[in-house]
Amino acid sequence: MGEKMKQEQKSIHDILPVELIHIILLRVPAKHLASLRCVSKLWYSLISDPHFAELHFHHSPASSNALIFIPKGSVACLVYLDALFSDDNDASSQVKEVCLPLKKEPPSHLAVLGSCRGFVLLHGHPEFLVLWNPLTGSSRRISYSDIDSRSEYNGFRLPYSPQLYGFGYDASRDDYLVVVAWSQWERQDHFDCLSLRTNSWIYLDTALPKPLRVFAHQPCGLFLNGAIHWLVFPDKASVAIFIFDLKERAFSTIYAPEQLPCSYSYPNLALLGGCLALYYHNDDSYSTDI
C-alpha cells in the first residue's frame, strides 16, 4: 500500500523528462501559454525563457490572431479574433488578461508601437523601448538615448519626434529590427536601425525621400513579407506606399492602384488576411471602402 501511495504522488516532472515537457509546450496553442505558466516553477521558467517565444513560433500548429489593448492599470487585454467569430460562447477563450512588463514603471506610460511574430514593441517614458511577448511574459528593455544625444530636439521621443518608424524581422539574419527616420532642424535626415541580435544602434546611409515629412500622416510602418510599409503622399493628387526591405536594407515605392474621387478622405494602410489594404472613408455615403 505504501509503495502504491508513493507512485500516486508522483508529479508529471517525475514521469516525463524536462526535454520532453519542453517539446510538448512548444506545440501548445499560443493562447493557452499564459495560464500554463502558473502550473509550476519549472513550466514558468521554460515558457518565460527569451528563446522559447521564437522556438514556439516555428513549432506551433497555427498562429493566433489577436488584438492587444492596454487600458489604465497593470494588465493588458488580448482579444482573440478567431475565437471571437466562432460559435464558442466562452468569454475566457475570446479575451485574456496578461500582466504588463516592467512592473516598477507606471503602466500608463507604456504605449504600443508595433508588433511582429508574437512580439509587441512598447514605448516607455523616458526614451526607452520594451520588446515584450505577452503570452510568455518575457521582455527586454532597450534604450534609444544614442539618438536623443544626436538630436537637436528638446528631447527626442518616440513616437512623436521621428518622421517614420517601424518594427520587423529579418529572416536572412534571424534578427528583429527597429527602424527610425528623423530630421534635424537644419533638415538633415537620419535613418537609424536597432539590431536586437547585436543590441546596437547603427546609422544606415540610405537615400530617403524628399521631403521626409510626407510621412507625418501615418508614421508607424506595417511589417509584411520581410519589409516595412508606410503610406506616403508625394503630392496632393497621388498616394504611394514606401517600402523598406529589411534583408536588402533598401527602399522602394509602389503607387496606389487607382485615383479615387474627391469625395474620399485621406486613406490609411492596414494588414488584412496577409495582404496590404488601403481603406478610405467615403464622405458621400458615410461608409468605409477597402
PDB file of N, CA, C and O in Angstrom, residues 159-208:
ATOM      1  N   PRO A 159       6.618  58.026 -29.936  1.00  0.00           N
ATOM      2  CA  PRO A 159       6.530  58.009 -31.395  1.00  0.00           C
ATOM      3  C   PRO A 159       6.379  59.395 -32.021  1.00  0.00           C
ATOM      4  O   PRO A 159       6.013  59.495 -33.189  1.00  0.00           O
ATOM      5  N   TYR A 160       6.636  60.468 -31.237  1.00  0.00           N
ATOM      6  CA  TYR A 160       6.282  61.819 -31.685  1.00  0.00           C
ATOM      7  C   TYR A 160       7.370  62.501 -32.506  1.00  0.00           C
ATOM      8  O   TYR A 160       7.073  63.203 -33.461  1.00  0.00           O
ATOM      9  N   SER A 161       8.644  62.273 -32.174  1.00  0.00           N
ATOM     10  CA  SER A 161       9.717  63.000 -32.838  1.00  0.00           C
ATOM     11  C   SER A 161      10.066  62.493 -34.237  1.00  0.00           C
ATOM     12  O   SER A 161      10.354  63.292 -35.120  1.00  0.00           O
ATOM     13  N   PRO A 162      10.078  61.190 -34.496  1.00  0.00           N
ATOM     14  CA  PRO A 162      10.518  60.730 -35.826  1.00  0.00           C
ATOM     15  C   PRO A 162       9.475  60.977 -36.909  1.00  0.00           C
ATOM     16  O   PRO A 162       8.284  61.117 -36.635  1.00  0.00           O
ATOM     17  N   GLN A 163       9.942  61.008 -38.150  1.00  0.00           N
ATOM     18  CA  GLN A 163       9.044  61.131 -39.283  1.00  0.00           C
ATOM     19  C   GLN A 163       8.450  59.772 -39.651  1.00  0.00           C
ATOM     20  O   GLN A 163       7.354  59.695 -40.199  1.00  0.00           O
ATOM     21  N   LEU A 164       9.172  58.699 -39.393  1.00  0.00           N
ATOM     22  CA  LEU A 164       8.645  57.355 -39.565  1.00  0.00           C
ATOM     23  C   LEU A 164       9.405  56.405 -38.655  1.00  0.00           C
ATOM     24  O   LEU A 164      10.540  56.652 -38.265  1.00  0.00           O
ATOM     25  N   TYR A 165       8.749  55.307 -38.321  1.00  0.00           N
ATOM     26  CA  TYR A 165       9.402  54.262 -37.539  1.00  0.00           C
ATOM     27  C   TYR A 165       8.692  52.943 -37.837  1.00  0.00           C
ATOM     28  O   TYR A 165       7.567  52.914 -38.359  1.00  0.00           O
ATOM     29  N   GLY A 166       9.362  51.822 -37.522  1.00  0.00           N
ATOM     30  CA  GLY A 166       8.769  50.519 -37.782  1.00  0.00           C
ATOM     31  C   GLY A 166       9.507  49.419 -37.048  1.00  0.00           C
ATOM     32  O   GLY A 166      10.624  49.612 -36.547  1.00  0.00           O
ATOM     33  N   PHE A 167       8.884  48.255 -37.008  1.00  0.00           N
ATOM     34  CA  PHE A 167       9.415  47.091 -36.289  1.00  0.00           C
ATOM     35  C   PHE A 167       9.176  45.861 -37.148  1.00  0.00           C
ATOM     36  O   PHE A 167       8.061  45.631 -37.624  1.00  0.00           O
ATOM     37  N   GLY A 168      10.238  45.067 -37.400  1.00  0.00           N
ATOM     38  CA  GLY A 168      10.092  43.898 -38.254  1.00  0.00           C
ATOM     39  C   GLY A 168      11.169  42.862 -38.018  1.00  0.00           C
ATOM     40  O   GLY A 168      12.036  43.035 -37.149  1.00  0.00           O
ATOM     41  N   TYR A 169      11.118  41.796 -38.819  1.00  0.00           N
ATOM     42  CA  TYR A 169      12.026  40.663 -38.656  1.00  0.00           C
ATOM     43  C   TYR A 169      12.775  40.388 -39.953  1.00  0.00           C
ATOM     44  O   TYR A 169      12.168  40.266 -41.031  1.00  0.00           O
ATOM     45  N   ASP A 170      14.099  40.308 -39.854  1.00  0.00           N
ATOM     46  CA  ASP A 170      14.965  39.988 -40.983  1.00  0.00           C
ATOM     47  C   ASP A 170      15.312  38.508 -40.919  1.00  0.00           C
ATOM     48  O   ASP A 170      16.174  38.090 -40.142  1.00  0.00           O
ATOM     49  N   ALA A 171      14.620  37.686 -41.730  1.00  0.00           N
ATOM     50  CA  ALA A 171      14.820  36.232 -41.693  1.00  0.00           C
ATOM     51  C   ALA A 171      16.215  35.830 -42.153  1.00  0.00           C
ATOM     52  O   ALA A 171      16.760  34.825 -41.698  1.00  0.00           O
ATOM     53  N   SER A 172      16.827  36.610 -43.056  1.00  0.00           N
ATOM     54  CA  SER A 172      18.145  36.261 -43.577  1.00  0.00           C
ATOM     55  C   SER A 172      19.215  36.342 -42.499  1.00  0.00           C
ATOM     56  O   SER A 172      20.233  35.646 -42.571  1.00  0.00           O
ATOM     57  N   ARG A 173      19.003  37.196 -41.499  1.00  0.00           N
ATOM     58  CA  ARG A 173      19.976  37.349 -40.410  1.00  0.00           C
ATOM     59  C   ARG A 173      19.408  36.876 -39.072  1.00  0.00           C
ATOM     60  O   ARG A 173      20.076  37.007 -38.040  1.00  0.00           O
ATOM     61  N   ASP A 174      18.170  36.356 -39.080  1.00  0.00           N
ATOM     62  CA  ASP A 174      17.493  35.940 -37.853  1.00  0.00           C
ATOM     63  C   ASP A 174      17.572  37.058 -36.808  1.00  0.00           C
ATOM     64  O   ASP A 174      18.015  36.859 -35.678  1.00  0.00           O
ATOM     65  N   ASP A 175      17.102  38.242 -37.201  1.00  0.00           N
ATOM     66  CA  ASP A 175      17.272  39.433 -36.374  1.00  0.00           C
ATOM     67  C   ASP A 175      16.006  40.286 -36.407  1.00  0.00           C
ATOM     68  O   ASP A 175      15.414  40.499 -37.465  1.00  0.00           O
ATOM     69  N   TYR A 176      15.600  40.757 -35.239  1.00  0.00           N
ATOM     70  CA  TYR A 176      14.496  41.714 -35.154  1.00  0.00           C
ATOM     71  C   TYR A 176      15.074  43.128 -35.212  1.00  0.00           C
ATOM     72  O   TYR A 176      16.090  43.416 -34.563  1.00  0.00           O
ATOM     73  N   LEU A 177      14.426  43.992 -35.994  1.00  0.00           N
ATOM     74  CA  LEU A 177      14.950  45.335 -36.227  1.00  0.00           C
ATOM     75  C   LEU A 177      13.901  46.398 -35.895  1.00  0.00           C
ATOM     76  O   LEU A 177      12.714  46.217 -36.171  1.00  0.00           O
ATOM     77  N   VAL A 178      14.377  47.478 -35.308  1.00  0.00           N
ATOM     78  CA  VAL A 178      13.575  48.686 -35.128  1.00  0.00           C
ATOM     79  C   VAL A 178      14.224  49.771 -35.979  1.00  0.00           C
ATOM     80  O   VAL A 178      15.429  50.019 -35.858  1.00  0.00           O
ATOM     81  N   VAL A 179      13.455  50.396 -36.869  1.00  0.00           N
ATOM     82  CA  VAL A 179      13.998  51.444 -37.734  1.00  0.00           C
ATOM     83  C   VAL A 179      13.333  52.771 -37.401  1.00  0.00           C
ATOM     84  O   VAL A 179      12.132  52.823 -37.105  1.00  0.00           O
ATOM     85  N   VAL A 180      14.130  53.834 -37.455  1.00  0.00           N
ATOM     86  CA  VAL A 180      13.638  55.173 -37.112  1.00  0.00           C
ATOM     87  C   VAL A 180      14.231  56.180 -38.091  1.00  0.00           C
ATOM     88  O   VAL A 180      15.457  56.242 -38.266  1.00  0.00           O
ATOM     89  N   ALA A 181      13.381  56.951 -38.756  1.00  0.00           N
ATOM     90  CA  ALA A 181      13.830  58.045 -39.631  1.00  0.00           C
ATOM     91  C   ALA A 181      13.434  59.366 -38.985  1.00  0.00           C
ATOM     92  O   ALA A 181      12.291  59.546 -38.566  1.00  0.00           O
ATOM     93  N   TRP A 182      14.394  60.300 -38.909  1.00  0.00           N
ATOM     94  CA  TRP A 182      14.118  61.573 -38.247  1.00  0.00           C
ATOM     95  C   TRP A 182      14.949  62.675 -38.883  1.00  0.00           C
ATOM     96  O   TRP A 182      15.916  62.427 -39.591  1.00  0.00           O
ATOM     97  N   SER A 183      14.555  63.909 -38.652  1.00  0.00           N
ATOM     98  CA  SER A 183      15.209  65.068 -39.264  1.00  0.00           C
ATOM     99  C   SER A 183      15.700  66.040 -38.199  1.00  0.00           C
ATOM    100  O   SER A 183      15.040  66.235 -37.165  1.00  0.00           O
ATOM    101  N   GLN A 184      16.853  66.639 -38.490  1.00  0.00           N
ATOM    102  CA  GLN A 184      17.350  67.723 -37.657  1.00  0.00           C
ATOM    103  C   GLN A 184      16.643  69.018 -38.043  1.00  0.00           C
ATOM    104  O   GLN A 184      15.998  69.109 -39.083  1.00  0.00           O
ATOM    105  N   TRP A 185      16.805  70.017 -37.220  1.00  0.00           N
ATOM    106  CA  TRP A 185      16.186  71.317 -37.532  1.00  0.00           C
ATOM    107  C   TRP A 185      16.703  71.876 -38.843  1.00  0.00           C
ATOM    108  O   TRP A 185      15.987  72.565 -39.565  1.00  0.00           O
ATOM    109  N   GLU A 186      17.977  71.594 -39.161  1.00  0.00           N
ATOM    110  CA  GLU A 186      18.516  72.093 -40.424  1.00  0.00           C
ATOM    111  C   GLU A 186      18.146  71.197 -41.595  1.00  0.00           C
ATOM    112  O   GLU A 186      18.745  71.279 -42.662  1.00  0.00           O
ATOM    113  N   ARG A 187      17.136  70.309 -41.389  1.00  0.00           N
ATOM    114  CA  ARG A 187      16.598  69.430 -42.421  1.00  0.00           C
ATOM    115  C   ARG A 187      17.569  68.328 -42.839  1.00  0.00           C
ATOM    116  O   ARG A 187      17.455  67.774 -43.918  1.00  0.00           O
ATOM    117  N   GLN A 188      18.519  68.016 -42.008  1.00  0.00           N
ATOM    118  CA  GLN A 188      19.386  66.883 -42.279  1.00  0.00           C
ATOM    119  C   GLN A 188      18.671  65.611 -41.828  1.00  0.00           C
ATOM    120  O   GLN A 188      18.267  65.484 -40.676  1.00  0.00           O
ATOM    121  N   ASP A 189      18.511  64.656 -42.766  1.00  0.00           N
ATOM    122  CA  ASP A 189      17.762  63.449 -42.466  1.00  0.00           C
ATOM    123  C   ASP A 189      18.675  62.336 -41.941  1.00  0.00           C
ATOM    124  O   ASP A 189      19.815  62.202 -42.377  1.00  0.00           O
ATOM    125  N   HIS A 190      18.135  61.540 -41.022  1.00  0.00           N
ATOM    126  CA  HIS A 190      18.875  60.415 -40.445  1.00  0.00           C
ATOM    127  C   HIS A 190      17.994  59.173 -40.486  1.00  0.00           C
ATOM    128  O   HIS A 190      16.773  59.257 -40.339  1.00  0.00           O
ATOM    129  N   PHE A 191      18.627  58.018 -40.673  1.00  0.00           N
ATOM    130  CA  PHE A 191      17.899  56.760 -40.653  1.00  0.00           C
ATOM    131  C   PHE A 191      18.685  55.781 -39.791  1.00  0.00           C
ATOM    132  O   PHE A 191      19.783  55.360 -40.161  1.00  0.00           O
ATOM    133  N   ASP A 192      18.139  55.445 -38.623  1.00  0.00           N
ATOM    134  CA  ASP A 192      18.817  54.575 -37.669  1.00  0.00           C
ATOM    135  C   ASP A 192      18.098  53.243 -37.556  1.00  0.00           C
ATOM    136  O   ASP A 192      16.871  53.158 -37.681  1.00  0.00           O
ATOM    137  N   CYS A 193      18.887  52.200 -37.299  1.00  0.00           N
ATOM    138  CA  CYS A 193      18.353  50.847 -37.215  1.00  0.00           C
ATOM    139  C   CYS A 193      18.896  50.169 -35.956  1.00  0.00           C
ATOM    140  O   CYS A 193      20.110  50.166 -35.717  1.00  0.00           O
ATOM    141  N   LEU A 194      18.005  49.614 -35.159  1.00  0.00           N
ATOM    142  CA  LEU A 194      18.411  48.870 -33.973  1.00  0.00           C
ATOM    143  C   LEU A 194      18.362  47.380 -34.266  1.00  0.00           C
ATOM    144  O   LEU A 194      17.318  46.842 -34.642  1.00  0.00           O
ATOM    145  N   SER A 195      19.499  46.711 -34.125  1.00  0.00           N
ATOM    146  CA  SER A 195      19.567  45.261 -34.249  1.00  0.00           C
ATOM    147  C   SER A 195      19.419  44.656 -32.860  1.00  0.00           C
ATOM    148  O   SER A 195      20.231  44.917 -31.965  1.00  0.00           O
ATOM    149  N   LEU A 196      18.370  43.851 -32.668  1.00  0.00           N
ATOM    150  CA  LEU A 196      18.182  43.225 -31.369  1.00  0.00           C
ATOM    151  C   LEU A 196      19.124  42.044 -31.176  1.00  0.00           C
ATOM    152  O   LEU A 196      19.366  41.611 -30.061  1.00  0.00           O
ATOM    153  N   ARG A 197      19.675  41.514 -32.266  1.00  0.00           N
ATOM    154  CA  ARG A 197      20.649  40.428 -32.145  1.00  0.00           C
ATOM    155  C   ARG A 197      21.960  40.945 -31.561  1.00  0.00           C
ATOM    156  O   ARG A 197      22.575  40.291 -30.708  1.00  0.00           O
ATOM    157  N   THR A 198      22.409  42.116 -32.034  1.00  0.00           N
ATOM    158  CA  THR A 198      23.668  42.687 -31.537  1.00  0.00           C
ATOM    159  C   THR A 198      23.443  43.722 -30.443  1.00  0.00           C
ATOM    160  O   THR A 198      24.396  44.215 -29.857  1.00  0.00           O
ATOM    161  N   ASN A 199      22.161  44.080 -30.207  1.00  0.00           N
ATOM    162  CA  ASN A 199      21.813  45.072 -29.188  1.00  0.00           C
ATOM    163  C   ASN A 199      22.541  46.388 -29.430  1.00  0.00           C
ATOM    164  O   ASN A 199      23.111  46.981 -28.524  1.00  0.00           O
ATOM    165  N   SER A 200      22.521  46.847 -30.688  1.00  0.00           N
ATOM    166  CA  SER A 200      23.232  48.082 -31.010  1.00  0.00           C
ATOM    167  C   SER A 200      22.476  48.866 -32.073  1.00  0.00           C
ATOM    168  O   SER A 200      21.816  48.305 -32.951  1.00  0.00           O
ATOM    169  N   TRP A 201      22.576  50.201 -31.982  1.00  0.00           N
ATOM    170  CA  TRP A 201      22.012  51.098 -32.988  1.00  0.00           C
ATOM    171  C   TRP A 201      23.065  51.385 -34.047  1.00  0.00           C
ATOM    172  O   TRP A 201      24.228  51.608 -33.731  1.00  0.00           O
ATOM    173  N   ILE A 202      22.655  51.340 -35.309  1.00  0.00           N
ATOM    174  CA  ILE A 202      23.576  51.675 -36.394  1.00  0.00           C
ATOM    175  C   ILE A 202      22.900  52.694 -37.313  1.00  0.00           C
ATOM    176  O   ILE A 202      21.672  52.693 -37.479  1.00  0.00           O
ATOM    177  N   TYR A 203      23.714  53.574 -37.876  1.00  0.00           N
ATOM    178  CA  TYR A 203      23.209  54.555 -38.825  1.00  0.00           C
ATOM    179  C   TYR A 203      23.294  53.980 -40.229  1.00  0.00           C
ATOM    180  O   TYR A 203      24.351  53.523 -40.661  1.00  0.00           O
ATOM    181  N   LEU A 204      22.162  53.966 -40.939  1.00  0.00           N
ATOM    182  CA  LEU A 204      22.132  53.440 -42.298  1.00  0.00           C
ATOM    183  C   LEU A 204      22.241  54.582 -43.294  1.00  0.00           C
ATOM    184  O   LEU A 204      21.421  55.501 -43.298  1.00  0.00           O
ATOM    185  N   ASP A 205      23.268  54.512 -44.119  1.00  0.00           N
ATOM    186  CA  ASP A 205      23.473  55.539 -45.142  1.00  0.00           C
ATOM    187  C   ASP A 205      22.608  55.201 -46.349  1.00  0.00           C
ATOM    188  O   ASP A 205      23.094  54.751 -47.392  1.00  0.00           O
ATOM    189  N   THR A 206      21.303  55.408 -46.202  1.00  0.00           N
ATOM    190  CA  THR A 206      20.337  55.052 -47.237  1.00  0.00           C
ATOM    191  C   THR A 206      19.583  56.296 -47.677  1.00  0.00           C
ATOM    192  O   THR A 206      19.205  57.123 -46.854  1.00  0.00           O
ATOM    193  N   ALA A 207      19.381  56.438 -48.991  1.00  0.00           N
ATOM    194  CA  ALA A 207      18.687  57.605 -49.518  1.00  0.00           C
ATOM    195  C   ALA A 207      17.232  57.604 -49.070  1.00  0.00           C
ATOM    196  O   ALA A 207      16.513  56.617 -49.234  1.00  0.00           O
ATOM    197  N   LEU A 208      16.808  58.714 -48.495  1.00  0.00           N
ATOM    198  CA  LEU A 208      15.433  58.884 -48.041  1.00  0.00           C
ATOM    199  C   LEU A 208      14.698  59.838 -48.967  1.00  0.00           C
ATOM    200  O   LEU A 208      15.319  60.684 -49.610  1.00  0.00           O
TER     201      LEU A 208
END
